[in-house]
Amino acid sequence: VRDRGLRWRDIAVLGQQMESYGSILRRVFDEYDIPCFMDEKREITDHPLIKLLLASLAVINRGYRYDDLALLLKSGLSNLNPEESEQIENYMLAYGIQGKLCREEFTRGQTELGSEYLEILNGYRHSLIDPLQKLEKNIRGQKNCRDISRALYLYLQSLNVETKLGNWTEELQRDELYEYARENAQIWNIVMETFDQMVTILGNNEVNLHEYARILEAGYKAFSVGIIPTTVDQVLIGSIKRDRKSTRLNS
């Protein structure tokens, strides 16, 4: 580009193992301020919304285990902000809080922490556990796929997830992280589409919660998101198998 007067868009970097080299290329290109676009399909199972849904079902299915609650908190989509999430997670880990103890007022550690701080933690507990208990009440027992899907939708509404995702997308755009903003903007529709597909296929068929969670996770694994370039002038990075761009190699 510097020596021959080329544009970034005149260059493509292609490889056969982009899952191994892609992150390295992106990091180096960013270091040298080279605009690039990674032409790839991205799995959605690592997105915070998918983690929230699967972790919430796991919490109910596995009896409010600490690991599942911690994963839910790390999604960043609960009713707690990051600082509050860290405080309650640390408390639960330190005092062995899981199972039925999550559904009772916190009392452990009062001598060390003080009653005032414990009262604050109990407020966090209600913000975290109450929506889960309401969800559990709505989906326990002999339920069909339609009932469970609707209960999960209402659960997401109670957490104001759609608005949170919209705010996050705007923040990513302000930070000029356009690829991640576009990816994030697609997730809500994918989740709603997955619910619709499950209702269409299974409808009023009765299904236990373990089976529903397994089917839902399999549905998410089948989805991937494609990201369109955010600007015309950037280097294309992609797999030889996926690339359809005709390029000219310069010696």
Short mmCIF file of C-alpha atoms in Angstrom, two decimals:
data_model
loop_
_atom_site.label_atom_id
_atom_site.label_comp_id
_atom_site.label_asym_id
_atom_site.label_seq_id
_atom_site.Cartn_x
_atom_site.Cartn_y
_atom_site.Cartn_z
CA VAL A 1 0.00 0.00 0.00
CA ARG A 2 2.77 2.40 0.92
CA ASP A 3 5.21 1.52 -1.88
CA ARG A 4 2.84 0.74 -4.77
CA GLY A 5 -0.11 2.99 -4.15
CA LEU A 6 -2.53 0.11 -3.70
CA ARG A 7 -5.74 0.31 -1.68
CA TRP A 8 -6.44 -1.99 1.25
CA ARG A 9 -9.32 -3.47 -0.73
CA ASP A 10 -6.87 -4.65 -3.41
CA ILE A 11 -5.38 -7.17 -0.96
CA ALA A 12 -6.69 -10.43 0.44
CA VAL A 13 -5.10 -12.83 2.91
CA LEU A 14 -6.32 -16.40 2.45
CA GLY A 15 -5.55 -19.56 4.39
CA GLN A 16 -6.81 -23.05 5.09
CA GLN A 17 -6.79 -22.90 8.91
CA MET A 18 -8.28 -19.52 9.69
CA GLU A 19 -9.70 -20.79 12.98
CA SER A 20 -6.04 -21.01 14.11
CA TYR A 21 -4.57 -17.95 12.39
CA GLY A 22 -7.52 -15.55 12.25
CA SER A 23 -7.16 -14.10 15.74
CA ILE A 24 -3.40 -13.66 15.26
CA LEU A 25 -3.87 -11.85 11.97
CA ARG A 26 -6.52 -9.57 13.42
CA ARG A 27 -4.31 -8.69 16.41
CA VAL A 28 -1.29 -7.86 14.23
CA PHE A 29 -3.35 -5.89 11.72
CA ASP A 30 -4.88 -3.86 14.55
CA GLU A 31 -1.41 -3.19 15.95
CA TYR A 32 -0.34 -1.68 12.60
CA ASP A 33 -3.65 0.16 12.00
CA ILE A 34 -4.47 -1.94 8.94
CA PRO A 35 -8.25 -2.11 8.42
CA CYS A 36 -9.37 -5.68 7.81
CA PHE A 37 -12.51 -7.74 7.50
CA MET A 38 -12.69 -11.36 8.65
CA ASP A 39 -14.91 -13.23 6.18
CA GLU A 40 -16.28 -15.95 8.40
CA LYS A 41 -19.35 -17.45 9.98
CA ARG A 42 -19.40 -17.07 13.74
CA GLU A 43 -20.97 -19.48 16.17
CA ILE A 44 -23.48 -17.88 18.51
CA THR A 45 -23.16 -20.17 21.53
CA ASP A 46 -20.62 -17.83 23.15
CA HIS A 47 -22.91 -14.81 22.96
CA PRO A 48 -24.05 -13.54 26.38
CA LEU A 49 -27.76 -13.95 25.54
CA ILE A 50 -27.29 -17.62 24.64
CA LYS A 51 -25.23 -18.14 27.79
CA LEU A 52 -27.96 -16.48 29.85
CA LEU A 53 -30.69 -18.74 28.48
CA LEU A 54 -28.77 -21.99 28.73
CA ALA A 55 -27.37 -21.13 32.18
CA SER A 56 -30.84 -20.21 33.47
CA LEU A 57 -32.24 -23.56 32.35
CA ALA A 58 -29.21 -25.31 33.86
CA VAL A 59 -29.77 -23.52 37.20
CA ILE A 60 -33.31 -24.90 37.35
CA ASN A 61 -32.46 -28.32 35.96
CA ARG A 62 -29.50 -28.90 38.26
CA GLY A 63 -30.80 -27.41 41.49
CA TYR A 64 -29.20 -23.94 41.65
CA ARG A 65 -25.58 -25.04 41.50
CA TYR A 66 -22.94 -22.38 42.03
CA ASP A 67 -21.26 -23.01 38.65
CA ASP A 68 -24.48 -22.44 36.73
CA LEU A 69 -25.34 -19.30 38.70
CA ALA A 70 -21.82 -17.95 38.14
CA LEU A 71 -22.17 -18.51 34.39
CA LEU A 72 -25.51 -16.71 34.43
CA LEU A 73 -23.97 -13.75 36.27
CA LYS A 74 -21.05 -13.60 33.83
CA SER A 75 -23.49 -13.18 30.93
CA GLY A 76 -23.95 -9.58 32.09
CA LEU A 77 -27.69 -9.77 31.36
CA SER A 78 -29.08 -10.45 34.82
CA ASN A 79 -30.64 -7.69 36.93
CA LEU A 80 -27.26 -7.03 38.55
CA ASN A 81 -24.49 -4.80 37.23
CA PRO A 82 -20.93 -6.18 36.96
CA GLU A 83 -19.85 -4.92 40.41
CA GLU A 84 -22.94 -6.36 42.10
CA SER A 85 -22.53 -9.64 40.23
CA GLU A 86 -18.93 -9.93 41.40
CA GLN A 87 -19.86 -9.25 45.02
CA ILE A 88 -22.62 -11.86 45.21
CA GLU A 89 -20.55 -14.40 43.27
CA ASN A 90 -17.62 -13.95 45.66
CA TYR A 91 -19.93 -14.30 48.67
CA MET A 92 -21.55 -17.48 47.32
CA LEU A 93 -18.15 -18.99 46.59
CA ALA A 94 -16.67 -18.05 49.96
CA TYR A 95 -19.59 -19.36 52.03
CA GLY A 96 -20.63 -22.34 49.92
CA ILE A 97 -23.97 -20.88 48.86
CA GLN A 98 -25.81 -23.04 46.35
CA GLY A 99 -28.90 -25.22 46.14
CA LYS A 100 -31.65 -24.33 48.60
CA LEU A 101 -29.39 -21.78 50.31
CA CYS A 102 -29.81 -19.55 47.24
CA ARG A 103 -33.56 -19.45 47.82
CA GLU A 104 -33.25 -18.48 51.48
CA GLU A 105 -32.07 -15.25 53.08
CA PHE A 106 -28.29 -15.09 53.33
CA THR A 107 -27.14 -15.46 56.94
CA ARG A 108 -23.65 -16.90 56.67
CA GLY A 109 -20.76 -14.57 57.37
CA GLN A 110 -22.71 -12.01 59.38
CA THR A 111 -19.96 -11.74 62.00
CA GLU A 112 -17.24 -11.10 59.42
CA LEU A 113 -19.25 -9.02 56.94
CA GLY A 114 -21.69 -7.21 59.17
CA SER A 115 -25.47 -7.19 59.01
CA GLU A 116 -25.61 -4.07 56.84
CA TYR A 117 -23.52 -5.58 54.04
CA LEU A 118 -25.41 -8.87 54.34
CA GLU A 119 -28.64 -6.94 53.83
CA ILE A 120 -27.20 -5.47 50.62
CA LEU A 121 -26.23 -8.95 49.44
CA ASN A 122 -29.73 -10.20 50.15
CA GLY A 123 -31.05 -7.43 47.91
CA TYR A 124 -28.78 -8.72 45.16
CA ARG A 125 -30.03 -12.23 45.88
CA HIS A 126 -33.62 -11.20 45.28
CA SER A 127 -32.68 -9.47 42.01
CA LEU A 128 -30.93 -12.62 40.81
CA ILE A 129 -33.08 -15.43 42.19
CA ASP A 130 -36.62 -14.05 42.06
CA PRO A 131 -36.82 -14.01 38.22
CA LEU A 132 -35.41 -17.55 38.16
CA GLN A 133 -37.97 -18.80 40.66
CA LYS A 134 -40.78 -17.22 38.65
CA LEU A 135 -39.42 -18.89 35.52
CA GLU A 136 -39.16 -22.20 37.35
CA LYS A 137 -42.76 -21.92 38.54
CA ASN A 138 -43.92 -21.31 34.96
CA ILE A 139 -42.06 -24.23 33.38
CA ARG A 140 -42.07 -26.98 36.00
CA GLY A 141 -44.38 -29.97 35.67
CA GLN A 142 -46.05 -31.34 32.57
CA LYS A 143 -45.49 -28.52 30.10
CA ASN A 144 -45.44 -28.44 26.33
CA CYS A 145 -42.88 -26.73 24.13
CA ARG A 146 -45.14 -23.74 23.55
CA ASP A 147 -45.58 -23.10 27.28
CA ILE A 148 -41.87 -23.32 28.03
CA SER A 149 -40.91 -21.09 25.10
CA ARG A 150 -43.42 -18.46 26.19
CA ALA A 151 -42.18 -18.63 29.78
CA LEU A 152 -38.60 -18.05 28.60
CA TYR A 153 -39.72 -15.11 26.48
CA LEU A 154 -41.45 -13.55 29.50
CA TYR A 155 -38.30 -14.22 31.55
CA LEU A 156 -36.20 -12.29 29.02
CA GLN A 157 -38.72 -9.46 29.14
CA SER A 158 -38.53 -9.35 32.94
CA LEU A 159 -34.76 -8.88 32.63
CA ASN A 160 -35.22 -6.18 29.96
CA VAL A 161 -32.81 -8.09 27.74
CA GLU A 162 -33.89 -6.64 24.38
CA THR A 163 -33.22 -3.09 25.59
CA LYS A 164 -29.88 -4.10 27.11
CA LEU A 165 -28.80 -5.63 23.79
CA GLY A 166 -29.86 -2.48 21.93
CA ASN A 167 -27.83 -0.30 24.30
CA TRP A 168 -24.86 -2.61 23.95
CA THR A 169 -25.07 -2.44 20.15
CA GLU A 170 -25.08 1.36 20.29
CA GLU A 171 -22.05 1.30 22.59
CA LEU A 172 -20.18 -0.98 20.19
CA GLN A 173 -20.98 1.36 17.31
CA ARG A 174 -19.72 4.36 19.29
CA ASP A 175 -16.48 2.46 19.89
CA GLU A 176 -16.34 1.73 16.13
CA LEU A 177 -16.54 -2.01 16.76
CA TYR A 178 -18.91 -2.36 13.85
CA GLU A 179 -18.51 -6.09 13.23
CA TYR A 180 -19.44 -6.92 16.82
CA ALA A 181 -22.30 -4.42 16.71
CA ARG A 182 -23.78 -6.10 13.62
CA GLU A 183 -23.34 -9.53 15.16
CA ASN A 184 -24.98 -8.42 18.40
CA ALA A 185 -27.90 -6.89 16.53
CA GLN A 186 -28.76 -10.28 14.99
CA ILE A 187 -28.86 -12.32 18.20
CA TRP A 188 -32.30 -11.30 19.50
CA ASN A 189 -33.96 -12.23 16.20
CA ILE A 190 -32.12 -15.56 16.15
CA VAL A 191 -33.35 -16.39 19.65
CA MET A 192 -36.93 -15.50 18.72
CA GLU A 193 -36.65 -17.51 15.50
CA THR A 194 -35.40 -20.53 17.46
CA PHE A 195 -38.39 -20.29 19.81
CA ASP A 196 -40.73 -20.08 16.81
CA GLN A 197 -39.14 -23.09 15.15
CA MET A 198 -39.40 -25.19 18.30
CA VAL A 199 -43.06 -24.27 18.72
CA THR A 200 -43.74 -25.03 15.05
CA ILE A 201 -42.06 -28.43 15.23
CA LEU A 202 -43.04 -29.54 18.73
CA GLY A 203 -45.98 -27.24 19.49
CA ASN A 204 -48.26 -28.77 22.09
CA ASN A 205 -46.18 -31.91 22.57
CA GLU A 206 -45.24 -32.40 26.19
CA VAL A 207 -41.51 -32.19 26.84
CA ASN A 208 -39.54 -32.24 30.08
CA LEU A 209 -37.22 -29.38 30.89
CA HIS A 210 -34.02 -31.39 30.42
CA GLU A 211 -35.08 -32.41 26.92
CA TYR A 212 -36.19 -28.88 26.06
CA ALA A 213 -32.80 -27.47 27.12
CA ARG A 214 -30.99 -30.09 25.05
CA ILE A 215 -33.04 -29.30 21.94
CA LEU A 216 -32.63 -25.55 22.45
CA GLU A 217 -28.85 -25.84 22.76
CA ALA A 218 -28.70 -27.99 19.63
CA GLY A 219 -30.74 -25.35 17.81
CA TYR A 220 -28.31 -22.61 18.80
CA LYS A 221 -25.34 -24.69 17.71
CA ALA A 222 -26.91 -24.96 14.26
CA PHE A 223 -26.95 -21.17 13.90
CA SER A 224 -24.06 -19.01 12.82
CA VAL A 225 -24.01 -15.34 11.92
CA GLY A 226 -22.46 -13.85 8.83
CA ILE A 227 -21.05 -10.33 9.10
CA ILE A 228 -20.99 -7.94 6.16
CA PRO A 229 -18.02 -5.56 5.70
CA THR A 230 -18.36 -2.30 7.59
CA THR A 231 -16.37 -0.28 5.05
CA VAL A 232 -15.31 -0.78 1.46
CA ASP A 233 -11.58 -0.16 1.84
CA GLN A 234 -10.15 -2.94 4.00
CA VAL A 235 -8.07 -6.08 3.63
CA LEU A 236 -10.12 -9.25 3.25
CA ILE A 237 -9.08 -12.13 5.51
CA GLY A 238 -10.74 -15.43 4.80
CA SER A 239 -10.60 -19.13 4.13
CA ILE A 240 -9.62 -20.35 0.69
CA LYS A 241 -12.72 -22.57 0.76
CA ARG A 242 -15.06 -19.63 1.44
CA ASP A 243 -13.42 -16.98 -0.69
CA ARG A 244 -15.03 -16.06 -3.99
CA LYS A 245 -12.93 -12.97 -4.58
CA SER A 246 -10.73 -12.92 -7.61
CA THR A 247 -7.32 -11.64 -6.57
CA ARG A 248 -4.11 -10.80 -8.38
CA LEU A 249 -0.91 -11.87 -6.73
CA ASN A 250 1.89 -9.34 -6.91
CA SER A 251 5.46 -10.52 -6.69
#
